[in-house]
Coordinates of C-alpha atoms in Angstrom, one line a residue:
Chain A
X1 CA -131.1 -95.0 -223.9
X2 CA -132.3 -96.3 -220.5
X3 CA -130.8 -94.4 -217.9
X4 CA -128.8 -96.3 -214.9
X5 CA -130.0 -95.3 -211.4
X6 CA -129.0 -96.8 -207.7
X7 CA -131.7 -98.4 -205.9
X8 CA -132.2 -98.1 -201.8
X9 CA -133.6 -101.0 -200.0
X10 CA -137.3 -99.8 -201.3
X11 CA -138.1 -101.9 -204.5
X12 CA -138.0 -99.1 -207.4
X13 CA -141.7 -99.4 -209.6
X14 CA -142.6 -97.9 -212.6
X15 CA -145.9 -97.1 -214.0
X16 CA -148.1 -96.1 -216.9
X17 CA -147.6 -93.0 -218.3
X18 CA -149.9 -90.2 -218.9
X19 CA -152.7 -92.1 -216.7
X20 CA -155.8 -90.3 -216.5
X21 CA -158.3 -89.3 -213.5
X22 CA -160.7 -91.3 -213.0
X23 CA -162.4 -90.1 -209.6
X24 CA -163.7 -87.0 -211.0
X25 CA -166.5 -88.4 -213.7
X26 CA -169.8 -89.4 -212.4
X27 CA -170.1 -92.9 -210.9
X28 CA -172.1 -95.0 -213.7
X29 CA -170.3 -93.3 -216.5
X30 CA -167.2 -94.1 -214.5
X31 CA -167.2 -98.1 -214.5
X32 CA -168.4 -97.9 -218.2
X33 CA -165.2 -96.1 -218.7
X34 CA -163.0 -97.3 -216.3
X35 CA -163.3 -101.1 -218.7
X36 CA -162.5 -99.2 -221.9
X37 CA -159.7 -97.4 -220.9
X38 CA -158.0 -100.9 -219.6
X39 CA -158.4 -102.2 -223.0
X40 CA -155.8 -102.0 -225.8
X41 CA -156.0 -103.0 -229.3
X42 CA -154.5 -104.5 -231.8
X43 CA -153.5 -101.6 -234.5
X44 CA -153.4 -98.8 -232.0
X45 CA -151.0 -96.8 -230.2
X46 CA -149.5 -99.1 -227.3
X47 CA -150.1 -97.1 -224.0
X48 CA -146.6 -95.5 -222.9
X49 CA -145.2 -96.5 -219.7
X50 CA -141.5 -96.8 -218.0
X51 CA -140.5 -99.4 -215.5
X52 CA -137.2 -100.1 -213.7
X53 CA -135.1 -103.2 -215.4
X54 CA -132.1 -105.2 -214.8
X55 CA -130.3 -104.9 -217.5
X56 CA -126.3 -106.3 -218.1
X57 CA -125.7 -106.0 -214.6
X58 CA -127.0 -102.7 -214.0
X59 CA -130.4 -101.2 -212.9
X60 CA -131.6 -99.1 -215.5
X61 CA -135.1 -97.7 -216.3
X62 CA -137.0 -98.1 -219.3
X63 CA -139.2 -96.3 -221.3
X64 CA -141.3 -97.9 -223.7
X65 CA -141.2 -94.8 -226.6
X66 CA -137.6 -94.4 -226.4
X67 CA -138.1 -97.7 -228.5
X68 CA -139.9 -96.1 -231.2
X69 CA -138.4 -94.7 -234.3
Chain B
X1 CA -141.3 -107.3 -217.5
X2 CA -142.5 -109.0 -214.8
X3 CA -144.1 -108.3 -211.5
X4 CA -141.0 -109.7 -209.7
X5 CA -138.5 -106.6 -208.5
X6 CA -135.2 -105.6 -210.2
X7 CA -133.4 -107.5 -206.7
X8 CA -135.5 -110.6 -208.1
X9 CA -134.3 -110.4 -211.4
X10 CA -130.8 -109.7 -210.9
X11 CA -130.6 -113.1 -209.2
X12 CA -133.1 -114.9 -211.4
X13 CA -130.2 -113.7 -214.1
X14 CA -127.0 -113.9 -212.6
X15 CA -127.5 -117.5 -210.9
X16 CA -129.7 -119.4 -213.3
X17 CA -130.5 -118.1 -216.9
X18 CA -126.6 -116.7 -217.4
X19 CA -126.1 -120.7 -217.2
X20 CA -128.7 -120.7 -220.4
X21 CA -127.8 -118.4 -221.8
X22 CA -124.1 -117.2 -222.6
X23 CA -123.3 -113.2 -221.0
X24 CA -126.6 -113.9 -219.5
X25 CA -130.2 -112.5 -221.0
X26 CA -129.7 -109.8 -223.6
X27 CA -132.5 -107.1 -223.0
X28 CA -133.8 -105.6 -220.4
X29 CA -135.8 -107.0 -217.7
X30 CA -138.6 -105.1 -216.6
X31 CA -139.8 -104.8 -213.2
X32 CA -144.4 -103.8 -213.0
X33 CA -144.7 -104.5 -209.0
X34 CA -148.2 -103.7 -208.2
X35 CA -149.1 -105.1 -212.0
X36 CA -150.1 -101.4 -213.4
X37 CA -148.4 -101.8 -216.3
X38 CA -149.8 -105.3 -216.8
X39 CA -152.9 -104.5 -216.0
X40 CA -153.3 -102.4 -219.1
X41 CA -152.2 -104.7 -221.5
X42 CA -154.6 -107.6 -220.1
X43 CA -152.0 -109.7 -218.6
X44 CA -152.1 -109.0 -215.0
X45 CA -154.5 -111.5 -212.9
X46 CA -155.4 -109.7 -209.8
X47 CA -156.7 -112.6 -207.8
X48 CA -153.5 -114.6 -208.1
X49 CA -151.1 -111.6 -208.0
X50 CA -149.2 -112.2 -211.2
X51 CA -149.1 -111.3 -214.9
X52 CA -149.8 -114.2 -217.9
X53 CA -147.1 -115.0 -220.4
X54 CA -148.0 -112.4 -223.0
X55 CA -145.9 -111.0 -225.8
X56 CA -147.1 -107.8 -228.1
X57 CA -145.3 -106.5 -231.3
X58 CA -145.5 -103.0 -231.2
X59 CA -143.6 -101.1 -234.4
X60 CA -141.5 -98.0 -234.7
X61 CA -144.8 -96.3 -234.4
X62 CA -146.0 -97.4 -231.3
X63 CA -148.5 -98.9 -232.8
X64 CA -149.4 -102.9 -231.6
X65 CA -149.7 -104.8 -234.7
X66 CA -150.4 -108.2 -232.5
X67 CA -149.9 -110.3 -229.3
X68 CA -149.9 -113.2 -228.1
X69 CA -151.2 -114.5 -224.3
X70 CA -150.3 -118.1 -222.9
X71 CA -151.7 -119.5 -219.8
X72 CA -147.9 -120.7 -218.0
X73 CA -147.7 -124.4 -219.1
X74 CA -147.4 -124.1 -222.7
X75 CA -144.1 -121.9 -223.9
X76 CA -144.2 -119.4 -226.8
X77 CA -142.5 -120.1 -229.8
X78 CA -139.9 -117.5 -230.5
X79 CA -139.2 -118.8 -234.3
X80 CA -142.7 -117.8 -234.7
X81 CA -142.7 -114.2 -233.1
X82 CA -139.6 -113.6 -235.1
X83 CA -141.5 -114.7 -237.9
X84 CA -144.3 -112.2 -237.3
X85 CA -141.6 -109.2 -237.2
X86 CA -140.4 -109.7 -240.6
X87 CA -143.8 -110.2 -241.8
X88 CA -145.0 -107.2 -240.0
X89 CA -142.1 -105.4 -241.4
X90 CA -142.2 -106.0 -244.7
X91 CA -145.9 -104.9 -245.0
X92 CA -144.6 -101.5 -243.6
X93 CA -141.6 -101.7 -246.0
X94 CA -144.2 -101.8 -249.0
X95 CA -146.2 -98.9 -247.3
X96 CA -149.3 -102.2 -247.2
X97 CA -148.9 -102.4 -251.1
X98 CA -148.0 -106.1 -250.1
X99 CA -149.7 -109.0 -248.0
X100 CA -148.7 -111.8 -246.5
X101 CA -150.7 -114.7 -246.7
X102 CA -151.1 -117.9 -244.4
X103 CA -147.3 -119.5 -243.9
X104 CA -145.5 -117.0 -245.2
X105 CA -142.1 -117.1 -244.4
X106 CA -139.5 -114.8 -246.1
X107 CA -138.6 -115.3 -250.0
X108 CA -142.1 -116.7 -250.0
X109 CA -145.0 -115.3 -252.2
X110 CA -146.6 -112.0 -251.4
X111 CA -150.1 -111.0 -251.6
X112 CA -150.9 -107.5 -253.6
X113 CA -154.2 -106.4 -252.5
X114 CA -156.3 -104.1 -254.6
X115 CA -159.6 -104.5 -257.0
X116 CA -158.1 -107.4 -259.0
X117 CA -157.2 -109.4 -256.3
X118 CA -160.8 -109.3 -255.0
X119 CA -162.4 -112.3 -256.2
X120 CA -158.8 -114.0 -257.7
X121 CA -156.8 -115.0 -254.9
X122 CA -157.2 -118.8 -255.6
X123 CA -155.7 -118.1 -259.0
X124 CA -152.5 -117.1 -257.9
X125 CA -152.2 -118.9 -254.6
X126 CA -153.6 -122.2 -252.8
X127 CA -153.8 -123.2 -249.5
X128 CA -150.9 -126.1 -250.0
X129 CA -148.8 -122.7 -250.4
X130 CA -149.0 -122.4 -246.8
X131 CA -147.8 -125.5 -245.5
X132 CA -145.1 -125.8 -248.1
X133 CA -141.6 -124.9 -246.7
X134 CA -140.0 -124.2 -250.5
X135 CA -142.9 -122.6 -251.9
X136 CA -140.6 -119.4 -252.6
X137 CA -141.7 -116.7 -255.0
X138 CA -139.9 -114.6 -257.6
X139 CA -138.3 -111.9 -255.1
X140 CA -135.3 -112.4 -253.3
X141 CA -135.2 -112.0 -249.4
X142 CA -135.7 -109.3 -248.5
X143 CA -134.0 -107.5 -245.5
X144 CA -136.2 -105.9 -243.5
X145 CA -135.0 -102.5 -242.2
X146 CA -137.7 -101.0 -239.9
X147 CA -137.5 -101.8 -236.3
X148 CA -139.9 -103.7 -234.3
X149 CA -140.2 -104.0 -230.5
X150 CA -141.3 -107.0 -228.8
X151 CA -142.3 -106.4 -225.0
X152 CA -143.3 -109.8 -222.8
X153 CA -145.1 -110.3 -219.8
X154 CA -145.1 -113.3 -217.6
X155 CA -142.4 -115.6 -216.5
X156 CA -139.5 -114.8 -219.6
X157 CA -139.6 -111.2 -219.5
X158 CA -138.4 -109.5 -222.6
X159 CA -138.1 -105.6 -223.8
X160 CA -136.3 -105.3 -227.5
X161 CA -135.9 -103.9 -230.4
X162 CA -134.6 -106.3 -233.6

């Protein structure tokens, strides 16, 4: 499942995935919003993300969903 | 996952926790430089740089049925997580026909919520139940067959599936 890929002297990151835009929504409703996007919760979906990994002597990257199923 | 690079864990693995643990660790070790990933799931501290020892169970749905956040001087307990899983999973294997009360462990009395447990549940357990280790009801164990991930923040970094 996770794919193998060859890092460069740059140090690989990963990131959430299917992160939304915040900088277009007007500024109060903004920090409202910003604070309950960051929160997750217990019997909700966890939010996606991949992420570089060493993994049995390889760098792979990992997604969290491939994991579901 | 950790916000230590790839490079970092490579060594952290190779030279130190390989001599813990035999072939070295046995899931993948995440890398969230920048904390993004961390930040989402509450674990990343931004005025010190680095994530808190978390752990989350997330099921085959990708929903989080629970987690766990240590500050770093007191260690998880892994008996305990693993404990969770096959609790976790045998609710989903009933489809949540079955509970599992305080203690449970597996062979150990279920819960069946529904109108005639409302009200009765100190007729058919008590809270010795909970603390006794051979308190086993009338099912045998049962194997669980749903998968469960467990990803960890902080210091032991951990991505699996059971």
């Amino acid at each position: 499942m996770p794919q193998e890929f060859k890092p460069g002297c740059a140090r690989p990151t990963g990131g959430v995935i299917g992160e939304t835009s915040e900088e277009k929504k007007p500024e109060g409703e903004q920090l409202v919003k910003k604070e309950g996007e960051r929160m997750i919760l217990i019997g909700r979906k966890a939010p996606d993300f991949s992420a570089p990994a060493y993994y049995r002597g390889k760098f792979v990257n990992v997604q969290l969903s491939e994991y579901f199923g | 996952m950790s916000i230590d690079s790839v490079f970092v864990h490579k060594m952290w693995n190779d030279h130190e926790l390989s001599k813990m643990v035999k072939g070295g660790v046995p899931f993948p070790m995440l890398s969230d430089a920048g904390g993004k990933v961390g930040t989402l799931y509450g674990v990343y501290d931004e005025n010190t740089g680095v994530e808190t020892r978390g752990r989350f169970i997330i099921d085959p749905d990708g929903i989080i049925q629970g987690s766990e956040i240590l500050t770093p001087p007191v260690g998880r307990n892994v008996s305990e997580s693993l404990r969770q899983v096959q609790a976790f999973q045998l609710v989903r294997k009933s489809k949540r026909t079955e509970a599992t009360p305080s203690g449970w462990k597996p062979r150990k009395m279920t819960l069946k919520p529904g109108i005639n447990l409302v009200g009765n549940v100190w007729k058919v357990w008590n809270t010795e139940m909970a603390f006794d280790e051979t308190a086993f009801g009338d099912s045998v164990g049962r194997r669980a067959g749903a998968r469960h991930g467990i990803a960890c923040w902080g210091d032991r970094p951990v991505l699996s599936s059971l």
